[in-house]
């Protein structure tokens, strides 16, 4: 059995190699049905994290998960279901996307979120659930007082999902096999 190694050894170097043109646009701004999925990443003291990078994966508005290759290519009309963005100096991030639909009838729709940030040797995984009805085995398994850290809030532009890396209102993070 090999010993696991950290996901990064020093950095982050996100600003140099990982961002790409219009990476935060799963759909172009202004497209009918587009929303803004945004929030602030904070550390354990509640201070903004200015150098985090987030990736999201999601279904389209009808609940279909994109299966085609080429999610790095932004052609101006194809919904790719994947995006990447860095936080600003104020810890804020923003994607232009569509509100995801349920992948199965009665299932609660969500956006899968991955966080890369300074001080993290490996990325963190979480989910941003769309507010409203529906059930989800993961969300339903959490204590009631922790569920709200995974539920986005509606605002004038779409969905707001703040992420707290530590502290009293720490976001629930997930661990997947092999991670």
Backbone as a printed PyTorch tensor [residue, N CA C, xyz], in Angstrom:
tensor([[[  0.8420,  -1.1730,   0.0000],
         [  0.0000,   0.0000,   0.0000],
         [  0.8910,   1.2410,   0.0000]],

        [[  0.6300,   2.1530,  -0.9310],
         [  1.4020,   3.3800,  -1.0030],
         [  0.8370,   4.4110,  -0.0370]],

        [[  1.7110,   5.2380,   0.4890],
         [  1.3000,   6.3030,   1.3820],
         [  0.7110,   7.4360,   0.5570]],

        [[ -0.4210,   7.9660,   1.0010],
         [ -1.0470,   9.0880,   0.2930],
         [ -0.1540,  10.3170,   0.3930]],

        [[ -0.1160,  11.0920,  -0.6750],
         [  0.6470,  12.3380,  -0.6850],
         [ -0.3290,  13.5010,  -0.7510]],

        [[  0.0970,  14.6710,  -0.2850],
         [ -0.8010,  15.8160,  -0.3160],
         [ -1.1300,  16.2450,  -1.7400]],

        [[ -2.2960,  16.8680,  -1.8920],
         [ -2.7210,  17.3530,  -3.1920],
         [ -1.8850,  18.5190,  -3.6850]],

        [[ -1.2920,  19.2730,  -2.7590],
         [ -0.3870,  20.3510,  -3.1240],
         [  0.6600,  20.4610,  -2.0270]],

        [[  1.8440,  20.9210,  -2.3840],
         [  2.9030,  21.0090,  -1.3940],
         [  3.1770,  22.4340,  -0.9670]],

        [[  2.9210,  23.3880,  -1.8050],
         [  3.1090,  24.7900,  -1.4780],
         [  2.2670,  25.5860,  -2.4580]],

        [[  1.8750,  26.7160,  -2.0810],
         [  1.0690,  27.5090,  -3.0100],
         [ -0.0320,  28.2060,  -2.2720]],

        [[ -1.0760,  28.5690,  -2.8790],
         [ -1.5790,  28.0770,  -4.1680],
         [ -1.0150,  28.8390,  -5.3710]],

        [[ -1.0460,  28.1650,  -6.5050],
         [ -0.5790,  28.7330,  -7.7580],
         [ -1.7280,  28.8830,  -8.7480]],

        [[ -2.9520,  28.9880,  -8.2400],
         [ -4.1280,  28.9940,  -9.1010],
         [ -4.1190,  30.1400, -10.1070]],

        [[ -3.6690,  31.3060,  -9.6850],
         [ -3.6980,  32.4600, -10.5730],
         [ -2.7840,  32.3300, -11.7620]],

        [[ -1.8290,  31.4250, -11.6930],
         [ -0.8700,  31.2740, -12.7710],
         [ -1.3300,  30.2920, -13.8420]],

        [[ -1.7990,  29.1340, -13.4580],
         [ -2.0090,  28.0820, -14.4400],
         [ -3.4430,  27.5990, -14.5980]],

        [[ -4.2840,  27.7610, -13.6130],
         [ -5.5700,  27.0910, -13.6760],
         [ -6.7450,  27.8980, -14.2090]],

        [[ -6.8420,  29.1910, -13.9830],
         [ -7.9980,  29.9030, -14.5480],
         [ -7.9490,  29.8990, -16.0760]],

        [[ -9.1120,  29.9470, -16.6890],
         [ -9.1640,  30.0470, -18.1390],
         [-10.2790,  31.0160, -18.5230]],

        [[-10.2170,  31.5160, -19.7260],
         [-11.1540,  32.5410, -20.1830],
         [-12.5950,  32.0690, -20.0380]],

        [[-13.4220,  32.8790, -19.3680],
         [-14.8490,  32.6460, -19.1430],
         [-15.1080,  31.3320, -18.3950]],

        [[-14.1760,  30.9230, -17.5550],
         [-14.3430,  29.7050, -16.7730],
         [-15.5120,  29.7610, -15.8060]],

        [[-15.9300,  30.9700, -15.4490],
         [-17.0610,  31.1310, -14.5240],
         [-18.3970,  31.1830, -15.2520]],

        [[-18.3980,  31.0660, -16.5730],
         [-19.6370,  31.1530, -17.3570],
         [-20.0620,  29.7710, -17.8460]],

        [[-20.9460,  29.1180, -17.0920],
         [-21.5100,  27.8650, -17.5750],
         [-22.5130,  28.1710, -18.6860]],

        [[-23.0750,  29.3530, -18.6270],
         [-23.8490,  29.9650, -19.7150],
         [-23.4350,  31.4280, -19.7550]],

        [[-23.5310,  32.0770, -20.9070],
         [-23.1730,  33.4890, -20.9710],
         [-24.1350,  34.3400, -20.1380]],

        [[-23.6390,  35.4190, -19.5400],
         [-24.5240,  36.3210, -18.7990],
         [-25.6230,  36.8620, -19.7060]],

        [[-26.8090,  36.9990, -19.1740],
         [-27.9240,  37.5540, -19.9240],
         [-28.7290,  36.5560, -20.7210]],

        [[-28.2750,  35.3080, -20.8090],
         [-29.0430,  34.2790, -21.5060],
         [-30.3450,  34.0560, -20.7280]],

        [[-31.4770,  33.9380, -21.4170],
         [-32.7310,  33.6930, -20.6860],
         [-32.6010,  32.4910, -19.7510]],

        [[-33.0090,  32.6760, -18.5130],
         [-32.9420,  31.6200, -17.5150],
         [-31.6340,  31.5670, -16.7490]],

        [[-30.6750,  32.4290, -17.1200],
         [-29.3970,  32.3980, -16.4160],
         [-29.5430,  33.0210, -15.0280]],

        [[-28.7330,  32.5160, -14.0980],
         [-28.6960,  33.0470, -12.7450],
         [-27.2430,  33.2500, -12.3460]],

        [[-27.0770,  33.9380, -11.2580],
         [-25.7580,  34.1140, -10.6660],
         [-25.6840,  33.1950,  -9.4500]],

        [[-24.6770,  32.3260,  -9.4250],
         [-24.3940,  31.4810,  -8.2730],
         [-23.1290,  32.0590,  -7.6590]],

        [[-23.2470,  32.5960,  -6.4460],
         [-22.1270,  33.3430,  -5.8780],
         [-22.1140,  33.2570,  -4.3580]],

        [[-21.0290,  33.7460,  -3.7690],
         [-20.9030,  33.7690,  -2.3200],
         [-19.5180,  34.2090,  -1.9140]],

        [[-19.2230,  34.0380,  -0.6330],
         [-17.9370,  34.4260,  -0.0640],
         [-17.3430,  33.2130,   0.6430]],

        [[-16.0420,  33.0070,   0.4700],
         [-15.3100,  31.9640,   1.1820],
         [-14.5940,  32.6360,   2.3490]],

        [[-14.8320,  32.1150,   3.5720],
         [-14.1960,  32.6830,   4.7570],
         [-13.3970,  31.6240,   5.5060]],

        [[-12.4220,  32.0880,   6.2880],
         [-11.6160,  31.1830,   7.1040],
         [-12.2590,  31.0160,   8.4770]],

        [[-11.5660,  30.3590,   9.3990],
         [-12.1060,  30.0850,  10.7180],
         [-12.3880,  31.3270,  11.5470]],

        [[-11.7030,  32.4220,  11.2580],
         [-11.9220,  33.6780,  11.9740],
         [-12.9970,  34.5370,  11.2980]],

        [[-13.5850,  34.0120,  10.2270],
         [-14.6070,  34.7640,   9.5060],
         [-14.0550,  35.7710,   8.5190]],

        [[-12.7420,  35.7160,   8.2550],
         [-12.1210,  36.6480,   7.3060],
         [-12.1800,  36.0610,   5.8970]],

        [[-12.3700,  36.9130,   4.8920],
         [-12.4290,  36.4340,   3.5080],
         [-11.1230,  35.7570,   3.0840]],

        [[-11.2420,  34.7150,   2.2820],
         [-10.0770,  34.0240,   1.7210],
         [ -9.9010,  34.5500,   0.3010]],

        [[ -8.8540,  35.3740,   0.0700],
         [ -8.7160,  36.0450,  -1.2300],
         [ -8.1060,  35.2060,  -2.3340]],

        [[ -7.6250,  34.0150,  -2.0180],
         [ -6.9060,  33.2400,  -3.0310],
         [ -7.3910,  31.8040,  -3.1310]],

        [[ -8.6930,  31.6070,  -2.9480],
         [ -9.2740,  30.2750,  -3.1240],
         [ -9.7040,  30.1020,  -4.5800]],

        [[ -9.8700,  28.8650,  -4.9850],
         [-10.4000,  28.5610,  -6.3030],
         [-11.5340,  27.5600,  -6.1070]],

        [[-12.6270,  27.7840,  -6.8200],
         [-13.7800,  26.8930,  -6.7310],
         [-14.0820,  26.2920,  -8.0880]],

        [[-14.5180,  25.0360,  -8.0640],
         [-15.0420,  24.3790,  -9.2590],
         [-16.4480,  23.9110,  -8.9280]],

        [[-17.3260,  23.9820,  -9.9170],
         [-18.6790,  23.4670,  -9.7300],
         [-19.0320,  22.5130, -10.8600]],

        [[-19.9050,  21.5700, -10.5260],
         [-20.4900,  20.6330, -11.4900],
         [-21.9710,  20.6100, -11.1920]],

        [[-22.7990,  20.5550, -12.2250],
         [-24.2350,  20.5510, -11.9880],
         [-25.0110,  20.0530, -13.1940]],

        [[-26.2720,  19.7020, -12.9280],
         [-27.2100,  19.3460, -13.9870],
         [-27.7550,  20.6390, -14.6100]],

        [[-28.3490,  20.5030, -15.7870],
         [-28.9940,  21.6700, -16.4030],
         [-30.3630,  21.9000, -15.7650]],

        [[-31.1060,  22.8610, -16.2600],
         [-32.4000,  23.2090, -15.6800],
         [-33.4270,  22.0900, -15.7150]],

        [[-33.2570,  21.1390, -16.6210],
         [-34.1770,  20.0030, -16.7180],
         [-33.6960,  18.7920, -15.9160]],

        [[-32.5440,  18.9090, -15.2560],
         [-32.0160,  17.8020, -14.4630],
         [-31.1070,  16.8640, -15.2180]],

        [[-30.7560,  17.2100, -16.4610],
         [-29.8600,  16.3710, -17.2530],
         [-28.4060,  16.7370, -16.9600]],

        [[-27.5940,  15.7310, -16.7010],
         [-26.1680,  15.9470, -16.4610],
         [-25.4570,  15.8990, -17.8060]],

        [[-24.7440,  16.9750, -18.1890],
         [-24.0510,  16.9700, -19.4790],
         [-23.0700,  15.8070, -19.5790]],

        [[-23.0650,  15.1370, -20.7190],
         [-22.2110,  13.9730, -20.9310],
         [-21.1640,  14.1930, -22.0200]],

        [[-21.2850,  15.2730, -22.7820],
         [-20.3560,  15.4930, -23.8770],
         [-19.0160,  16.0040, -23.3710]],

        [[-17.9610,  15.7620, -24.1450],
         [-16.6300,  16.2480, -23.8000],
         [-16.5260,  17.7190, -24.1750]],

        [[-15.4790,  18.3510, -23.7000],
         [-15.2220,  19.7290, -24.0930],
         [-15.7370,  20.7710, -23.1320]],

        [[-15.7920,  20.4810, -21.8510],
         [-16.3500,  21.4430, -20.9110],
         [-15.4700,  22.6700, -20.7110]],

        [[-14.2180,  22.6280, -21.1620],
         [-13.3650,  23.8100, -21.0810],
         [-13.6460,  24.7840, -22.2160]],

        [[-14.3090,  24.3270, -23.2510],
         [-14.6140,  25.1660, -24.4040],
         [-15.9020,  25.9400, -24.1510]],

        [[-15.8430,  27.2360, -24.2380],
         [-17.0220,  28.0770, -24.0590],
         [-17.4060,  28.6370, -25.4260]],

        [[-18.4610,  28.0910, -26.0140],
         [-18.8450,  28.5190, -27.3550],
         [-19.9310,  29.5810, -27.3660]],

        [[-20.4490,  29.9450, -26.2060],
         [-21.4350,  31.0110, -26.1350],
         [-22.8680,  30.5390, -26.0680]],

        [[-23.1220,  29.2360, -26.2140],
         [-24.5030,  28.7670, -26.1260],
         [-24.6520,  27.3870, -25.4770]],

        [[-23.6000,  26.5810, -25.4570],
         [-23.6980,  25.2330, -24.9060],
         [-23.5100,  25.2530, -23.3950]],

        [[-24.4530,  24.6480, -22.6720],
         [-24.3170,  24.4980, -21.2250],
         [-23.3860,  23.3280, -20.9610]],

        [[-22.2930,  23.5790, -20.2430],
         [-21.2790,  22.5480, -20.0360],
         [-21.4250,  21.8170, -18.7040]],

        [[-22.0820,  22.4280, -17.7240],
         [-22.2510,  21.8000, -16.4220],
         [-21.0390,  21.8950, -15.5220]],

        [[-19.9750,  22.5700, -15.9670],
         [-18.7480,  22.6770, -15.1810],
         [-18.1640,  24.0720, -15.3000]],

        [[-17.6210,  24.5710, -14.1830],
         [-16.9720,  25.8720, -14.2020],
         [-15.9080,  25.9800, -13.1310]],

        [[-15.0380,  26.9830, -13.2970],
         [-13.9510,  27.2260, -12.3540],
         [-13.7520,  28.7310, -12.2170]],

        [[-13.5510,  29.1800, -10.9700],
         [-13.3400,  30.6000, -10.7220],
         [-12.4990,  30.7810,  -9.4600]],

        [[-11.7580,  31.8750,  -9.4020],
         [-10.9950,  32.2400,  -8.2100],
         [-11.7760,  33.2720,  -7.4110]],

        [[-11.4950,  33.3380,  -6.1170],
         [-12.1110,  34.3800,  -5.2900],
         [-11.3340,  35.6760,  -5.4760]],

        [[-12.0150,  36.7860,  -5.2470],
         [-11.3640,  38.0900,  -5.2970],
         [-10.7520,  38.4320,  -3.9440]],

        [[-10.2060,  39.6240,  -3.8250],
         [ -9.5990,  40.0640,  -2.5710],
         [-10.5840,  40.0450,  -1.4110]],

        [[-11.8790,  40.1670,  -1.7290],
         [-12.9200,  40.1630,  -0.6980],
         [-13.4720,  38.7500,  -0.4360]],

        [[-12.8390,  37.7260,  -1.0200],
         [-13.2730,  36.3410,  -0.8260],
         [-14.4820,  35.9540,  -1.6440]],

        [[-14.9670,  36.8600,  -2.4930],
         [-16.1890,  36.6230,  -3.2660],
         [-15.8980,  35.8580,  -4.5540]],

        [[-16.8150,  34.9780,  -4.9210],
         [-16.7620,  34.2500,  -6.1900],
         [-18.1190,  34.3910,  -6.8700]],

        [[-18.1590,  34.1790,  -8.1880],
         [-19.4190,  34.2940,  -8.9140],
         [-19.3690,  33.4810, -10.2050]],

        [[-20.4250,  32.7050, -10.4340],
         [-20.6120,  31.9510, -11.6740],
         [-21.8950,  32.4260, -12.3350]],

        [[-21.9510,  32.3720, -13.6650],
         [-23.1960,  32.5520, -14.3970],
         [-23.5980,  31.1690, -14.8720]],

        [[-24.7760,  30.7250, -14.4570],
         [-25.2050,  29.3620, -14.7530],
         [-26.7240,  29.3220, -14.8430]],

        [[-27.3020,  28.1640, -14.7560],
         [-28.7540,  27.9920, -14.6810],
         [-29.0510,  27.2970, -13.3560]],

        [[-30.2560,  27.4760, -12.8610],
         [-30.6290,  26.7630, -11.6470],
         [-30.7950,  25.2940, -12.0140]],

        [[-30.0850,  24.3960, -11.3160],
         [-30.1680,  22.9900, -11.6970],
         [-31.5320,  22.3940, -11.3970]],

        [[-31.9310,  21.4580, -12.2300],
         [-33.1570,  20.7130, -11.9850],
         [-32.8390,  19.4240, -11.2590]],

        [[-33.8690,  18.7740, -10.7660],
         [-33.7050,  17.4940, -10.0670],
         [-33.3120,  16.4120, -11.0620]],

        [[-32.3160,  15.6120, -10.7260],
         [-31.8700,  14.5420, -11.6110],
         [-32.8180,  13.3460, -11.5800]],

        [[-33.6140,  13.2340, -10.5320],
         [-34.6530,  12.2150, -10.4130],
         [-35.8850,  12.8650,  -9.8070]],

        [[-37.0960,  12.4090, -10.1590],
         [-38.3050,  13.0130,  -9.5920],
         [-38.2810,  12.9990,  -8.0570]],

        [[-38.5820,  14.1480,  -7.4590],
         [-38.6320,  14.2680,  -6.0130],
         [-37.2850,  14.4780,  -5.3440]],

        [[-36.2040,  14.3650,  -6.0990],
         [-34.8710,  14.5550,  -5.5240],
         [-34.5360,  16.0390,  -5.4690]],

        [[-33.8610,  16.4430,  -4.4370],
         [-33.4970,  17.8440,  -4.2620],
         [-32.3320,  18.2000,  -5.1830]],

        [[-32.4660,  19.2170,  -6.0330],
         [-31.3680,  19.6070,  -6.9180],
         [-30.2290,  20.2740,  -6.1420]],

        [[-29.0060,  20.1000,  -6.6430],
         [-27.8470,  20.6990,  -5.9920],
         [-26.7590,  20.9880,  -7.0120]],

        [[-25.7990,  21.7980,  -6.5690],
         [-24.5860,  22.0790,  -7.3200],
         [-23.4370,  21.4920,  -6.5050]],

        [[-22.6220,  20.6440,  -7.1220],
         [-21.4430,  20.0930,  -6.4530],
         [-20.3360,  21.1480,  -6.4960]],

        [[-19.6830,  21.3710,  -5.3570],
         [-18.6730,  22.4200,  -5.2270],
         [-17.3850,  21.8140,  -4.6900]],

        [[-16.2670,  22.1990,  -5.2910],
         [-14.9490,  21.8210,  -4.7960],
         [-14.1850,  23.1000,  -4.4790]],

        [[-13.5130,  23.1150,  -3.3180],
         [-12.7580,  24.2840,  -2.8750],
         [-11.2820,  23.9290,  -2.7620]],

        [[-10.4470,  24.7400,  -3.4060],
         [ -8.9940,  24.6650,  -3.2710],
         [ -8.5850,  25.9740,  -2.5970]],

        [[ -7.7370,  25.9220,  -1.5680],
         [ -7.3400,  27.1630,  -0.9020],
         [ -6.0300,  26.9800,  -0.1550]],

        [[ -5.4180,  28.0970,   0.1950],
         [ -4.1780,  28.0660,   0.9720],
         [ -4.4320,  27.3490,   2.2900]],

        [[ -3.4530,  26.6310,   2.7390],
         [ -3.5860,  25.9110,   3.9930],
         [ -4.2650,  24.5580,   3.8620]],

        [[ -4.8140,  24.2730,   2.6980],
         [ -5.4540,  22.9730,   2.4650],
         [ -4.4940,  22.1020,   1.6650]],

        [[ -4.1610,  20.9440,   2.1880],
         [ -3.2980,  20.0490,   1.4280],
         [ -4.0800,  19.2960,   0.3710]],

        [[ -5.3700,  19.1690,   0.5630],
         [ -6.2470,  18.5330,  -0.4180],
         [ -7.5140,  19.3600,  -0.5590]],

        [[ -8.1500,  19.2520,  -1.6840],
         [ -9.3760,  20.0040,  -1.9460],
         [-10.5090,  19.5390,  -1.0320]],

        [[-11.5010,  20.4000,  -0.8820],
         [-12.6820,  20.0930,  -0.0850],
         [-13.8790,  19.9670,  -1.0140]],

        [[-14.7680,  19.0250,  -0.6990],
         [-15.9770,  18.8010,  -1.4840],
         [-17.1990,  19.1590,  -0.6480]],

        [[-18.1710,  19.7940,  -1.2640],
         [-19.4330,  20.0760,  -0.5960],
         [-20.5300,  20.1470,  -1.6530]],

        [[-21.7190,  20.4500,  -1.2080],
         [-22.8600,  20.6160,  -2.1110],
         [-23.6240,  21.8700,  -1.7280]],

        [[-24.1720,  22.5390,  -2.7320],
         [-25.0550,  23.6870,  -2.5250],
         [-26.4350,  23.2640,  -3.0220]],

        [[-27.3410,  22.9800,  -2.0950],
         [-28.6870,  22.5610,  -2.4630],
         [-29.5510,  23.7580,  -2.7880]],

        [[-30.3880,  23.5960,  -3.7930],
         [-31.3530,  24.6360,  -4.1570],
         [-32.4340,  24.6610,  -3.0680]],

        [[-32.7890,  25.8380,  -2.5600],
         [-33.8330,  25.8790,  -1.5390],
         [-35.1740,  25.4280,  -2.1140]],

        [[-35.9470,  24.7290,  -1.3000],
         [-37.2540,  24.2670,  -1.7450],
         [-37.4960,  22.8270,  -1.3710]],

        [[-38.5710,  22.2630,  -1.9150],
         [-38.9300,  20.8850,  -1.5540],
         [-38.0310,  19.8600,  -2.2190]],

        [[-38.1500,  18.6530,  -1.7530],
         [-37.3750,  17.5440,  -2.2970],
         [-36.5650,  16.9020,  -1.1960]],

        [[-36.1980,  15.6610,  -1.4250],
         [-35.4110,  14.9540,  -0.4200],
         [-34.0590,  14.5900,  -0.9980]],

        [[-33.1220,  14.3390,  -0.1120],
         [-31.7950,  13.9020,  -0.4990],
         [-31.2270,  13.1270,   0.6690]],

        [[-30.7230,  11.9270,   0.4060],
         [-30.2250,  11.0540,   1.4750],
         [-29.1200,  11.7270,   2.2790]],

        [[-28.1920,  12.4090,   1.6120],
         [-27.1040,  13.0730,   2.3230],
         [-27.6400,  14.1930,   3.2040]],

        [[-28.4020,  15.0870,   2.6210],
         [-28.9180,  16.2260,   3.3760],
         [-29.8000,  15.7620,   4.5320]],

        [[-30.6500,  14.7920,   4.2730],
         [-31.5540,  14.2890,   5.3150],
         [-30.8170,  13.5740,   6.4360]],

        [[-29.5910,  13.0870,   6.1790],
         [-28.8320,  12.3620,   7.2060],
         [-28.1190,  13.2890,   8.1860]],

        [[-28.0350,  14.5640,   7.8610],
         [-27.3240,  15.5130,   8.7220],
         [-28.1970,  15.9860,   9.8750]],

        [[-27.5710,  16.3260,  11.0120],
         [-28.3520,  16.9450,  12.0890],
         [-28.9910,  18.2380,  11.5730]],

        [[-30.1800,  18.5320,  12.0230],
         [-30.9370,  19.7000,  11.5430],
         [-30.1260,  20.9920,  11.6160]],

        [[-29.3330,  21.1560,  12.6720],
         [-28.5690,  22.3990,  12.8470],
         [-27.3950,  22.5260,  11.8750]],

        [[-27.0350,  21.4600,  11.1590],
         [-25.9290,  21.5150,  10.1940],
         [-26.4140,  21.6120,   8.7480]],

        [[-27.6610,  21.2560,   8.4970],
         [-28.1880,  21.2370,   7.1180],
         [-28.1130,  22.5970,   6.4370]],

        [[-28.3610,  23.6690,   7.2070],
         [-28.4020,  24.9920,   6.5790],
         [-27.0740,  25.4050,   5.9640]],

        [[-25.9550,  24.7650,   6.3540],
         [-24.6680,  25.1110,   5.7460],
         [-24.5750,  24.5950,   4.3160]],

        [[-25.5140,  23.7390,   3.9080],
         [-25.5060,  23.1950,   2.5460],
         [-26.6470,  23.7180,   1.6760]],

        [[-27.4580,  24.6140,   2.2040],
         [-28.5930,  25.1170,   1.4320],
         [-28.3230,  26.5560,   1.0070]],

        [[-28.3060,  26.7710,  -0.3040],
         [-28.1050,  28.1170,  -0.8420],
         [-29.3150,  28.9860,  -0.4980]],

        [[-29.1230,  30.2880,  -0.5500],
         [-30.2170,  31.2370,  -0.3170],
         [-30.5200,  31.9660,  -1.6260]],

        [[-31.7870,  32.2030,  -1.8640],
         [-32.1620,  32.9850,  -3.0440],
         [-31.9000,  34.4670,  -2.7770]],

        [[-31.4530,  35.1700,  -3.8050],
         [-31.3300,  36.6250,  -3.7300],
         [-31.7970,  37.2030,  -5.0590]],

        [[-31.6040,  38.4870,  -5.2590],
         [-32.1190,  39.1650,  -6.4620],
         [-31.5030,  38.6720,  -7.7640]],

        [[-30.3260,  38.0500,  -7.6880],
         [-29.6440,  37.6250,  -8.9120],
         [-29.6190,  36.1190,  -9.1220]],

        [[-30.0130,  35.3570,  -8.1070],
         [-29.9790,  33.9000,  -8.2420],
         [-29.8250,  33.2140,  -6.9140]],

        [[-28.6850,  32.5290,  -6.7400],
         [-28.4330,  31.7530,  -5.5280],
         [-27.1300,  32.1930,  -4.8740]],

        [[-27.1860,  32.4180,  -3.5700],
         [-25.9910,  32.7670,  -2.7990],
         [-25.6380,  31.5840,  -1.9030]],

        [[-24.3480,  31.2020,  -1.9520],
         [-23.8540,  30.0960,  -1.1510],
         [-22.5140,  30.4880,  -0.5530]],

        [[-22.5160,  30.8890,   0.7240],
         [-21.2930,  31.2400,   1.4250],
         [-20.6540,  29.9720,   1.9780]],

        [[-19.3240,  29.9400,   1.9630],
         [-18.5760,  28.7650,   2.4050],
         [-17.6510,  29.1750,   3.5460]],

        [[-17.8000,  28.5280,   4.6840],
         [-16.9400,  28.7590,   5.8340],
         [-16.0320,  27.5470,   6.0050]],

        [[-14.7300,  27.7630,   5.8990],
         [-13.7770,  26.6570,   5.9420],
         [-13.6130,  26.0690,   7.3360]],

        [[-13.8750,  26.8530,   8.3670],
         [-13.7770,  26.4100,   9.7570],
         [-14.6740,  27.2900,  10.6110]],

        [[-14.7630,  26.9550,  11.8750],
         [-15.4460,  27.8190,  12.8250],
         [-16.8440,  27.3640,  13.1700]],

        [[-17.5480,  28.2560,  13.8420],
         [-18.8690,  27.9410,  14.3820],
         [-19.8660,  27.5070,  13.3140]],

        [[-19.8330,  28.1370,  12.1650],
         [-20.7810,  27.8120,  11.0900],
         [-20.0770,  27.1360,   9.9120]],

        [[-19.0970,  26.2830,  10.2330],
         [-18.3350,  25.5980,   9.1960],
         [-19.2650,  24.8490,   8.2540]],

        [[-19.0120,  25.0110,   6.9630],
         [-19.7600,  24.2950,   5.9380],
         [-19.5010,  22.7970,   6.1050]],

        [[-20.5180,  21.9930,   5.8750],
         [-20.3300,  20.5370,   5.8910],
         [-19.5460,  20.1580,   4.6390]],

        [[-18.4420,  19.4500,   4.8480],
         [-17.6220,  18.9720,   3.7360],
         [-17.7290,  17.4580,   3.6630]],

        [[-17.5590,  16.9300,   2.4670],
         [-17.7520,  15.5100,   2.2050],
         [-16.4160,  14.8200,   1.9610]],

        [[-16.3980,  13.5430,   2.2500],
         [-15.2160,  12.7430,   1.9500],
         [-15.6620,  11.5920,   1.0540]],

        [[-14.9790,  11.4520,  -0.0680],
         [-15.2930,  10.4000,  -1.0110],
         [-14.2360,   9.3100,  -0.9250]],

        [[-14.5920,   8.0830,  -1.2720],
         [-13.6050,   6.9960,  -1.2520],
         [-12.3760,   7.3730,  -2.0740]],

        [[-11.2030,   7.0990,  -1.5190],
         [ -9.9620,   7.4100,  -2.2160],
         [ -9.4580,   8.8140,  -1.9800]],

        [[-10.1840,   9.6270,  -1.2390],
         [ -9.7760,  11.0020,  -0.9750],
         [ -9.2000,  11.1510,   0.4060]]])
